mmCIF file of C-alpha atoms in Angstrom:
data_model
loop_
_atom_site.group_PDB
_atom_site.id
_atom_site.type_symbol
_atom_site.label_atom_id
_atom_site.label_comp_id
_atom_site.label_asym_id
_atom_site.label_seq_id
_atom_site.Cartn_x
_atom_site.Cartn_y
_atom_site.Cartn_z
ATOM 1 C CA UNK A 1 32.198 -53.568 -136.435
ATOM 2 C CA UNK A 2 30.052 -56.372 -134.712
ATOM 3 C CA UNK A 3 27.510 -56.300 -132.306
ATOM 4 C CA UNK A 4 28.536 -58.005 -128.925
ATOM 5 C CA UNK A 5 26.336 -59.878 -127.008
ATOM 6 C CA UNK A 6 25.531 -58.066 -123.563
ATOM 7 C CA UNK A 7 25.720 -60.570 -121.048
ATOM 8 C CA UNK A 8 22.894 -60.898 -118.963
ATOM 9 C CA UNK A 9 23.207 -59.714 -115.311
ATOM 10 C CA UNK A 10 22.424 -62.212 -112.491
ATOM 11 C CA UNK A 11 18.656 -61.609 -111.336
ATOM 12 C CA UNK A 12 19.359 -60.268 -107.920
ATOM 13 C CA UNK A 13 16.459 -61.792 -105.833
ATOM 14 C CA UNK A 14 15.620 -59.491 -102.392
ATOM 15 C CA UNK A 15 16.240 -60.797 -99.355
ATOM 16 C CA UNK A 16 13.686 -61.623 -97.017
ATOM 17 C CA UNK A 17 13.821 -60.754 -93.299
ATOM 18 C CA UNK A 18 13.182 -63.141 -90.773
ATOM 19 C CA UNK A 19 9.585 -61.953 -88.392
ATOM 20 C CA UNK A 20 12.081 -61.066 -85.939
ATOM 21 C CA UNK A 21 14.289 -59.048 -87.746
ATOM 22 C CA UNK A 22 11.175 -56.938 -89.338
ATOM 23 C CA UNK A 23 10.106 -56.565 -85.810
ATOM 24 C CA UNK A 24 13.532 -55.162 -84.249
ATOM 25 C CA UNK A 25 13.631 -53.042 -87.368
ATOM 26 C CA UNK A 26 10.331 -51.654 -86.486
ATOM 27 C CA UNK A 27 9.595 -48.108 -85.817
ATOM 28 C CA UNK A 28 7.766 -49.147 -82.493
ATOM 29 C CA UNK A 29 10.706 -51.220 -81.436
ATOM 30 C CA UNK A 30 12.936 -47.795 -81.832
ATOM 31 C CA UNK A 31 10.954 -46.203 -79.941
ATOM 32 C CA UNK A 32 11.328 -48.430 -76.984
ATOM 33 C CA UNK A 33 15.024 -48.622 -77.348
ATOM 34 C CA UNK A 34 15.040 -44.537 -77.416
ATOM 35 C CA UNK A 35 13.120 -44.409 -74.397
ATOM 36 C CA UNK A 36 14.603 -45.133 -70.702
ATOM 37 C CA UNK A 37 11.421 -45.363 -68.888
ATOM 38 C CA UNK A 38 10.161 -48.061 -71.228
ATOM 39 C CA UNK A 39 13.095 -50.337 -70.989
ATOM 40 C CA UNK A 40 13.073 -50.069 -67.197
ATOM 41 C CA UNK A 41 9.534 -50.659 -66.998
ATOM 42 C CA UNK A 42 9.724 -53.616 -69.610
ATOM 43 C CA UNK A 43 12.556 -55.222 -67.708
ATOM 44 C CA UNK A 44 10.818 -54.737 -64.258
ATOM 45 C CA UNK A 45 7.585 -56.323 -65.323
ATOM 46 C CA UNK A 46 9.712 -59.231 -67.113
ATOM 47 C CA UNK A 47 11.554 -60.138 -63.732
ATOM 48 C CA UNK A 48 8.150 -59.952 -61.859
ATOM 49 C CA UNK A 49 6.009 -62.027 -64.079
ATOM 50 C CA UNK A 50 8.941 -64.447 -64.384
ATOM 51 C CA UNK A 51 9.473 -64.665 -60.669
ATOM 52 C CA UNK A 52 5.838 -65.433 -60.479
ATOM 53 C CA UNK A 53 5.359 -68.103 -63.309
ATOM 54 C CA UNK A 54 8.302 -70.177 -61.856
ATOM 55 C CA UNK A 55 7.859 -68.997 -58.342
ATOM 56 C CA UNK A 56 8.120 -73.132 -57.576
ATOM 57 C CA UNK A 57 11.390 -73.373 -58.830
ATOM 58 C CA UNK A 58 12.667 -70.108 -56.975
ATOM 59 C CA UNK A 59 10.558 -69.998 -53.691
ATOM 60 C CA UNK A 60 12.358 -71.956 -51.129
ATOM 61 C CA UNK A 61 9.054 -73.634 -49.730
ATOM 62 C CA UNK A 62 5.526 -73.438 -50.307
ATOM 63 C CA UNK A 63 4.344 -70.645 -48.035
ATOM 64 C CA UNK A 64 0.706 -72.411 -48.519
ATOM 65 C CA UNK A 65 1.695 -76.055 -47.650
ATOM 66 C CA UNK A 66 0.448 -76.590 -43.701
ATOM 67 C CA UNK A 67 3.086 -79.468 -43.390
ATOM 68 C CA UNK A 68 6.324 -76.600 -44.577
ATOM 69 C CA UNK A 69 4.889 -74.381 -42.131
ATOM 70 C CA UNK A 70 6.911 -74.205 -38.820
ATOM 71 C CA UNK A 71 5.281 -71.788 -36.196
ATOM 72 C CA UNK A 72 8.727 -71.214 -34.559
ATOM 73 C CA UNK A 73 9.785 -69.236 -37.450
ATOM 74 C CA UNK A 74 7.217 -66.913 -36.934
ATOM 75 C CA UNK A 75 7.827 -62.589 -36.785
ATOM 76 C CA UNK A 76 11.440 -63.399 -37.956
ATOM 77 C CA UNK A 77 12.977 -60.171 -38.885
ATOM 78 C CA UNK A 78 14.397 -59.812 -42.462
ATOM 79 C CA UNK A 79 17.996 -61.180 -42.652
ATOM 80 C CA UNK A 80 18.201 -62.125 -39.004
ATOM 81 C CA UNK A 81 18.548 -65.796 -37.362
ATOM 82 C CA UNK A 82 15.465 -66.709 -35.304
ATOM 83 C CA UNK A 83 15.863 -67.019 -31.966
ATOM 84 C CA UNK A 84 14.187 -70.887 -31.558
ATOM 85 C CA UNK A 85 15.477 -72.635 -34.294
ATOM 86 C CA UNK A 86 18.102 -70.044 -35.944
ATOM 87 C CA UNK A 87 16.876 -70.128 -39.530
ATOM 88 C CA UNK A 88 17.363 -66.978 -41.647
ATOM 89 C CA UNK A 89 14.905 -65.639 -44.304
ATOM 90 C CA UNK A 90 15.811 -62.944 -46.665
ATOM 91 C CA UNK A 91 12.861 -60.966 -46.053
ATOM 92 C CA UNK A 92 11.701 -62.351 -43.076
ATOM 93 C CA UNK A 93 8.102 -64.429 -41.945
ATOM 94 C CA UNK A 94 4.890 -63.833 -41.308
ATOM 95 C CA UNK A 95 2.931 -64.234 -37.789
ATOM 96 C CA UNK A 96 2.477 -68.027 -38.940
ATOM 97 C CA UNK A 97 6.473 -68.715 -39.684
ATOM 98 C CA UNK A 98 5.897 -68.410 -43.617
ATOM 99 C CA UNK A 99 8.546 -67.245 -45.823
ATOM 100 C CA UNK A 100 7.617 -63.524 -46.901
ATOM 101 C CA UNK A 101 9.469 -63.672 -50.010
ATOM 102 C CA UNK A 102 7.883 -66.904 -51.206
ATOM 103 C CA UNK A 103 4.453 -65.655 -49.958
ATOM 104 C CA UNK A 104 5.056 -62.523 -52.449
ATOM 105 C CA UNK A 105 5.840 -65.033 -55.607
ATOM 106 C CA UNK A 106 3.158 -67.167 -54.816
ATOM 107 C CA UNK A 107 0.457 -64.289 -54.192
ATOM 108 C CA UNK A 108 2.305 -62.399 -57.567
ATOM 109 C CA UNK A 109 1.116 -65.441 -59.295
ATOM 110 C CA UNK A 110 -2.702 -64.850 -58.036
ATOM 111 C CA UNK A 111 -2.982 -61.103 -58.693
ATOM 112 C CA UNK A 112 -1.154 -61.795 -62.193
ATOM 113 C CA UNK A 113 -3.736 -64.642 -63.176
ATOM 114 C CA UNK A 114 -6.811 -62.524 -62.057
ATOM 115 C CA UNK A 115 -5.789 -59.296 -63.840
ATOM 116 C CA UNK A 116 -5.037 -60.962 -66.912
ATOM 117 C CA UNK A 117 -8.068 -63.174 -67.268
ATOM 118 C CA UNK A 118 -9.853 -60.092 -66.309
ATOM 119 C CA UNK A 119 -8.541 -57.591 -68.580
ATOM 120 C CA UNK A 120 -9.120 -60.534 -71.628
ATOM 121 C CA UNK A 121 -12.662 -61.173 -70.122
ATOM 122 C CA UNK A 122 -13.201 -57.527 -70.254
ATOM 123 C CA UNK A 123 -11.946 -56.743 -73.760
ATOM 124 C CA UNK A 124 -13.675 -59.343 -75.037
ATOM 125 C CA UNK A 125 -17.375 -58.376 -74.033
ATOM 126 C CA UNK A 126 -16.559 -55.192 -74.642
ATOM 127 C CA UNK A 127 -15.101 -55.505 -78.297
ATOM 128 C CA UNK A 128 -17.658 -57.343 -79.220
ATOM 129 C CA UNK A 129 -20.088 -54.669 -77.475
ATOM 130 C CA UNK A 130 -18.576 -51.949 -79.235
ATOM 131 C CA UNK A 131 -18.262 -53.348 -83.111
ATOM 132 C CA UNK A 132 -22.414 -54.733 -82.491
ATOM 133 C CA UNK A 133 -23.293 -51.071 -81.625
ATOM 134 C CA UNK A 134 -20.827 -48.945 -83.731
ATOM 135 C CA UNK A 135 -21.681 -51.465 -86.774
ATOM 136 C CA UNK A 136 -25.717 -51.785 -86.205
ATOM 137 C CA UNK A 137 -26.698 -48.982 -84.875
ATOM 138 C CA UNK A 138 -30.432 -48.231 -84.048
ATOM 139 C CA UNK A 139 -31.860 -49.147 -80.782
ATOM 140 C CA UNK A 140 -29.048 -51.649 -80.012
ATOM 141 C CA UNK A 141 -26.437 -48.896 -79.827
ATOM 142 C CA UNK A 142 -28.808 -46.609 -78.074
ATOM 143 C CA UNK A 143 -29.217 -49.722 -75.109
ATOM 144 C CA UNK A 144 -25.203 -50.895 -75.553
ATOM 145 C CA UNK A 145 -23.820 -46.943 -74.905
ATOM 146 C CA UNK A 146 -26.524 -46.028 -72.304
ATOM 147 C CA UNK A 147 -25.771 -49.023 -70.204
ATOM 148 C CA UNK A 148 -22.238 -48.401 -70.273
ATOM 149 C CA UNK A 149 -23.283 -44.605 -69.200
ATOM 150 C CA UNK A 150 -24.929 -46.085 -66.457
ATOM 151 C CA UNK A 151 -22.244 -47.946 -65.435
ATOM 152 C CA UNK A 152 -19.565 -44.568 -65.746
ATOM 153 C CA UNK A 153 -21.636 -43.090 -62.896
ATOM 154 C CA UNK A 154 -20.706 -45.423 -60.514
ATOM 155 C CA UNK A 155 -16.993 -46.189 -59.654
ATOM 156 C CA UNK A 156 -15.831 -49.071 -60.484
ATOM 157 C CA UNK A 157 -14.936 -50.473 -57.466
ATOM 158 C CA UNK A 158 -17.993 -50.423 -56.032
ATOM 159 C CA UNK A 159 -19.631 -52.090 -59.399
ATOM 160 C CA UNK A 160 -16.692 -54.824 -58.943
ATOM 161 C CA UNK A 161 -18.083 -55.422 -55.248
ATOM 162 C CA UNK A 162 -21.893 -55.589 -56.057
ATOM 163 C CA UNK A 163 -21.086 -57.997 -58.716
ATOM 164 C CA UNK A 164 -18.833 -59.999 -56.205
ATOM 165 C CA UNK A 165 -21.240 -59.810 -53.798
ATOM 166 C CA UNK A 166 -24.539 -60.787 -55.906
ATOM 167 C CA UNK A 167 -21.822 -63.421 -57.679
ATOM 168 C CA UNK A 168 -21.101 -64.917 -54.483
ATOM 169 C CA UNK A 169 -24.657 -65.476 -52.951
ATOM 170 C CA UNK A 170 -25.978 -67.299 -55.454
ATOM 171 C CA UNK A 171 -22.675 -69.790 -55.389
ATOM 172 C CA UNK A 172 -23.216 -72.522 -53.276
ATOM 173 C CA UNK A 173 -21.409 -72.551 -49.631
ATOM 174 C CA UNK A 174 -19.266 -75.711 -50.206
ATOM 175 C CA UNK A 175 -18.328 -73.966 -54.284
ATOM 176 C CA UNK A 176 -17.580 -70.238 -52.569
ATOM 177 C CA UNK A 177 -13.657 -70.665 -51.739
ATOM 178 C CA UNK A 178 -12.990 -72.985 -55.024
ATOM 179 C CA UNK A 179 -14.877 -70.143 -56.964
ATOM 180 C CA UNK A 180 -13.793 -67.023 -55.477
ATOM 181 C CA UNK A 181 -11.024 -66.449 -58.117
ATOM 182 C CA UNK A 182 -13.540 -66.705 -61.023
ATOM 183 C CA UNK A 183 -16.051 -64.498 -59.549
ATOM 184 C CA UNK A 184 -13.377 -61.915 -58.876
ATOM 185 C CA UNK A 185 -12.009 -62.094 -62.101
ATOM 186 C CA UNK A 186 -15.841 -61.995 -63.584
ATOM 187 C CA UNK A 187 -16.592 -59.337 -61.149
ATOM 188 C CA UNK A 188 -13.498 -56.906 -62.340
ATOM 189 C CA UNK A 189 -14.385 -57.910 -66.142
ATOM 190 C CA UNK A 190 -18.212 -56.657 -65.753
ATOM 191 C CA UNK A 191 -17.020 -52.958 -64.399
ATOM 192 C CA UNK A 192 -14.081 -52.535 -67.077
ATOM 193 C CA UNK A 193 -15.336 -53.424 -70.512
ATOM 194 C CA UNK A 194 -17.098 -49.658 -70.896
ATOM 195 C CA UNK A 195 -13.798 -48.072 -71.652
ATOM 196 C CA UNK A 196 -13.214 -50.744 -74.485
ATOM 197 C CA UNK A 197 -17.063 -50.649 -75.721
ATOM 198 C CA UNK A 198 -16.819 -47.008 -76.062
ATOM 199 C CA UNK A 199 -13.293 -46.738 -77.853
ATOM 200 C CA UNK A 200 -14.242 -49.431 -80.028
ATOM 201 C CA UNK A 201 -17.673 -48.216 -81.041
ATOM 202 C CA UNK A 202 -15.989 -45.034 -82.011
ATOM 203 C CA UNK A 203 -13.294 -46.485 -84.057
ATOM 204 C CA UNK A 204 -16.155 -48.760 -85.824
ATOM 205 C CA UNK A 205 -18.347 -45.758 -86.755
ATOM 206 C CA UNK A 206 -15.134 -44.284 -88.651
ATOM 207 C CA UNK A 207 -14.467 -47.541 -90.674
ATOM 208 C CA UNK A 208 -17.695 -48.196 -91.427
ATOM 209 C CA UNK A 209 -18.061 -45.720 -94.069
ATOM 210 C CA UNK A 210 -14.998 -46.272 -95.737
ATOM 211 C CA UNK A 211 -14.744 -47.649 -99.288
ATOM 212 C CA UNK A 212 -12.921 -50.960 -98.199
ATOM 213 C CA UNK A 213 -15.919 -51.743 -95.942
ATOM 214 C CA UNK A 214 -19.179 -51.100 -98.570
ATOM 215 C CA UNK A 215 -16.703 -52.701 -100.938
ATOM 216 C CA UNK A 216 -17.371 -56.004 -98.775
ATOM 217 C CA UNK A 217 -21.001 -55.033 -98.675
ATOM 218 C CA UNK A 218 -21.244 -55.482 -102.405
ATOM 219 C CA UNK A 219 -19.351 -58.531 -102.919
ATOM 220 C CA UNK A 220 -22.028 -59.672 -100.516
ATOM 221 C CA UNK A 221 -20.401 -60.474 -97.422
ATOM 222 C CA UNK A 222 -22.104 -60.579 -94.022
ATOM 223 C CA UNK A 223 -22.249 -58.168 -91.364
ATOM 224 C CA UNK A 224 -20.834 -60.675 -89.159
ATOM 225 C CA UNK A 225 -17.798 -61.518 -91.311
ATOM 226 C CA UNK A 226 -17.025 -57.381 -92.164
ATOM 227 C CA UNK A 227 -16.971 -56.695 -88.655
ATOM 228 C CA UNK A 228 -14.852 -59.704 -87.548
ATOM 229 C CA UNK A 229 -12.438 -59.585 -90.800
ATOM 230 C CA UNK A 230 -12.081 -55.940 -91.817
ATOM 231 C CA UNK A 231 -13.224 -53.274 -89.353
ATOM 232 C CA UNK A 232 -11.691 -55.244 -86.098
ATOM 233 C CA UNK A 233 -8.009 -55.460 -87.242
ATOM 234 C CA UNK A 234 -7.987 -51.740 -88.030
ATOM 235 C CA UNK A 235 -9.515 -50.760 -84.322
ATOM 236 C CA UNK A 236 -7.354 -52.946 -82.443
ATOM 237 C CA UNK A 237 -4.480 -50.321 -81.935
ATOM 238 C CA UNK A 238 -6.096 -48.406 -79.217
ATOM 239 C CA UNK A 239 -7.779 -51.110 -77.555
ATOM 240 C CA UNK A 240 -3.873 -52.617 -77.025
ATOM 241 C CA UNK A 241 -3.136 -49.707 -75.174
ATOM 242 C CA UNK A 242 -6.392 -49.442 -73.412
ATOM 243 C CA UNK A 243 -5.771 -53.087 -72.205
ATOM 244 C CA UNK A 244 -2.019 -52.674 -71.050
ATOM 245 C CA UNK A 245 -3.425 -49.380 -68.674
ATOM 246 C CA UNK A 246 -6.962 -51.745 -67.632
ATOM 247 C CA UNK A 247 -4.107 -54.697 -66.527
ATOM 248 C CA UNK A 248 -2.463 -52.535 -63.604
ATOM 249 C CA UNK A 249 -5.911 -50.923 -63.011
ATOM 250 C CA UNK A 250 -7.140 -54.588 -62.798
ATOM 251 C CA UNK A 251 -4.222 -55.420 -60.767
ATOM 252 C CA UNK A 252 -4.694 -52.635 -58.042
ATOM 253 C CA UNK A 253 -8.454 -53.720 -58.063
ATOM 254 C CA UNK A 254 -8.455 -57.066 -57.633
ATOM 255 C CA UNK A 255 -6.050 -55.883 -54.270
ATOM 256 C CA UNK A 256 -8.218 -53.586 -53.076
ATOM 257 C CA UNK A 257 -11.017 -56.180 -52.959
ATOM 258 C CA UNK A 258 -8.592 -58.319 -51.535
ATOM 259 C CA UNK A 259 -7.370 -55.717 -48.591
ATOM 260 C CA UNK A 260 -11.046 -55.289 -48.230
ATOM 261 C CA UNK A 261 -11.991 -59.156 -47.359
ATOM 262 C CA UNK A 262 -14.106 -59.569 -50.584
ATOM 263 C CA UNK A 263 -11.687 -60.973 -52.845
ATOM 264 C CA UNK A 264 -8.997 -63.857 -52.727
ATOM 265 C CA UNK A 265 -9.732 -66.358 -50.238
ATOM 266 C CA UNK A 266 -7.425 -66.924 -47.190
ATOM 267 C CA UNK A 267 -6.029 -70.255 -48.519
ATOM 268 C CA UNK A 268 -5.504 -68.266 -51.952
ATOM 269 C CA UNK A 269 -4.065 -64.961 -50.745
ATOM 270 C CA UNK A 270 -2.730 -62.420 -53.518
ATOM 271 C CA UNK A 271 -1.007 -59.502 -53.130
ATOM 272 C CA UNK A 272 -4.065 -57.570 -51.371
ATOM 273 C CA UNK A 273 -4.545 -60.469 -48.798
ATOM 274 C CA UNK A 274 -0.868 -60.412 -47.538
ATOM 275 C CA UNK A 275 -0.695 -56.673 -47.628
ATOM 276 C CA UNK A 276 -4.200 -57.150 -45.137
ATOM 277 C CA UNK A 277 -2.622 -59.431 -43.544
ATOM 278 C CA UNK A 278 0.625 -57.154 -42.868
ATOM 279 C CA UNK A 279 -1.536 -54.370 -42.036
ATOM 280 C CA UNK A 280 -2.622 -55.911 -38.736
ATOM 281 C CA UNK A 281 0.840 -56.283 -37.551
ATOM 282 C CA UNK A 282 2.440 -52.504 -38.681
ATOM 283 C CA UNK A 283 2.150 -51.372 -34.960
ATOM 284 C CA UNK A 284 3.298 -53.943 -33.170
ATOM 285 C CA UNK A 285 6.687 -53.480 -35.301
ATOM 286 C CA UNK A 286 6.646 -56.166 -37.630
ATOM 287 C CA UNK A 287 6.693 -53.762 -40.367
ATOM 288 C CA UNK A 288 8.255 -56.307 -43.000
ATOM 289 C CA UNK A 289 4.886 -58.058 -43.398
ATOM 290 C CA UNK A 290 3.119 -55.466 -44.872
ATOM 291 C CA UNK A 291 6.328 -53.276 -46.695
ATOM 292 C CA UNK A 292 7.272 -56.207 -49.336
ATOM 293 C CA UNK A 293 4.059 -57.278 -50.774
ATOM 294 C CA UNK A 294 2.847 -53.562 -50.970
ATOM 295 C CA UNK A 295 6.185 -52.662 -52.797
ATOM 296 C CA UNK A 296 5.788 -55.634 -54.826
ATOM 297 C CA UNK A 297 2.563 -54.570 -55.994
ATOM 298 C CA UNK A 298 3.511 -50.804 -56.368
ATOM 299 C CA UNK A 299 6.175 -51.856 -58.892
ATOM 300 C CA UNK A 300 4.550 -53.897 -60.737
ATOM 301 C CA UNK A 301 1.320 -51.887 -60.897
ATOM 302 C CA UNK A 302 3.769 -48.772 -61.392
ATOM 303 C CA UNK A 303 5.797 -50.579 -64.308
ATOM 304 C CA UNK A 304 2.692 -52.012 -66.294
ATOM 305 C CA UNK A 305 1.133 -48.555 -66.000
ATOM 306 C CA UNK A 306 4.610 -46.673 -67.556
ATOM 307 C CA UNK A 307 4.805 -49.362 -70.367
ATOM 308 C CA UNK A 308 0.843 -48.276 -71.240
ATOM 309 C CA UNK A 309 2.073 -44.791 -71.501
ATOM 310 C CA UNK A 310 4.647 -45.353 -73.527
ATOM 311 C CA UNK A 311 2.541 -47.474 -76.230
ATOM 312 C CA UNK A 312 -0.146 -44.928 -76.390
ATOM 313 C CA UNK A 313 2.206 -42.157 -76.867
ATOM 314 C CA UNK A 314 4.317 -44.767 -79.765
ATOM 315 C CA UNK A 315 0.881 -45.542 -81.786
ATOM 316 C CA UNK A 316 -0.658 -42.135 -81.739
ATOM 317 C CA UNK A 317 0.395 -40.685 -84.981
ATOM 318 C CA UNK A 318 -0.156 -37.233 -83.872
ATOM 319 C CA UNK A 319 3.271 -37.475 -81.950
ATOM 320 C CA UNK A 320 5.627 -38.962 -84.420
#
C-alpha cells in the first residue's frame, strides 16, 4: 500500500469583532437589556439631553432674547389662545411672555452643564487626592482624610453656599454675572469631592499591595507612573457609579442654590431659577409656570439616579 498525502486543512482565522459588537455582547449590555427601569431611564435621559443640546433648533424662540419677547403674551395658559395676540403655546407663558417650553429647554442646558462640569471637577479632585493619600500614606493621608472627615460633618448644600458666597465676594462686581456659572461649578465640585477621595483611597490601599504593583516598583517605575498607569484603571469602576449618582445630586444642588437665589443669574436662568420664578405665581393661579420646570427637573434627576442604581448593581460582582 502506498501512503497517500494527507491534504492540509486551510487555516481558519478567528473572526475579529468590532468594538461595537463586543460592547453589545458584553454582560453589562445584557444586564441593561434585561432591566426595564434602566432602559426607560436611559431613554428619558437621552431625550432630555438631546433636547437641551439642540434647544436652538427645537425651541420656538430664544426666550432670553429681549427682542423676541411680547409682554402681551404674558400669563397665557397652556394650549389656549392668548386673549390679545391670539398666539397659542404648548406649555403656556410666564409673566414676561416667554414660552415656558423654550425656557425649559434653555434652562436645562444650564442645569446639565453645571451638573456635568461640577461632577467632573469633583471627580478629578477626589481621584487625585484619593490616589495620593492611599499610595503615599503617612502625614499626607492623615491631612487629606481628616479634611474630608471635617467636611462630611457639614451638609453639602451648606458647604456649597459657603464656597459660593466667598468666591462671589472676591469676584469684582462687574464680572459677577459672567462668572456666576463658574463659581457655581466650583462650589458644587468642592462640596462633593470627598466621596470620590474616600472610595479611591480604599481601593488604592487594596491595589498597592498586589503583585503587579510590586513588580512595577522593582523595574523602576516612578510612583506617579504606578498610580496613573497601574492603580487608576483598577479603581475606576466604583468611581463611575459614584459619578452617575453624583450627577443627579449636582443637578438638584444647582437647582436648590438657584431656587434660593444664590445660583445662576437671572440673565442665564436654570431649572432652579425657573422654579423660583414660578413659585411666586403659584397661588395666583398661574400653576404652569412652576409645574412644568419642576416636572422636568424631577424626571431628569430621577432618571439619572435610577441609571446610577442600575450601574452600581451591574458592576457589583456579588450580585452577579
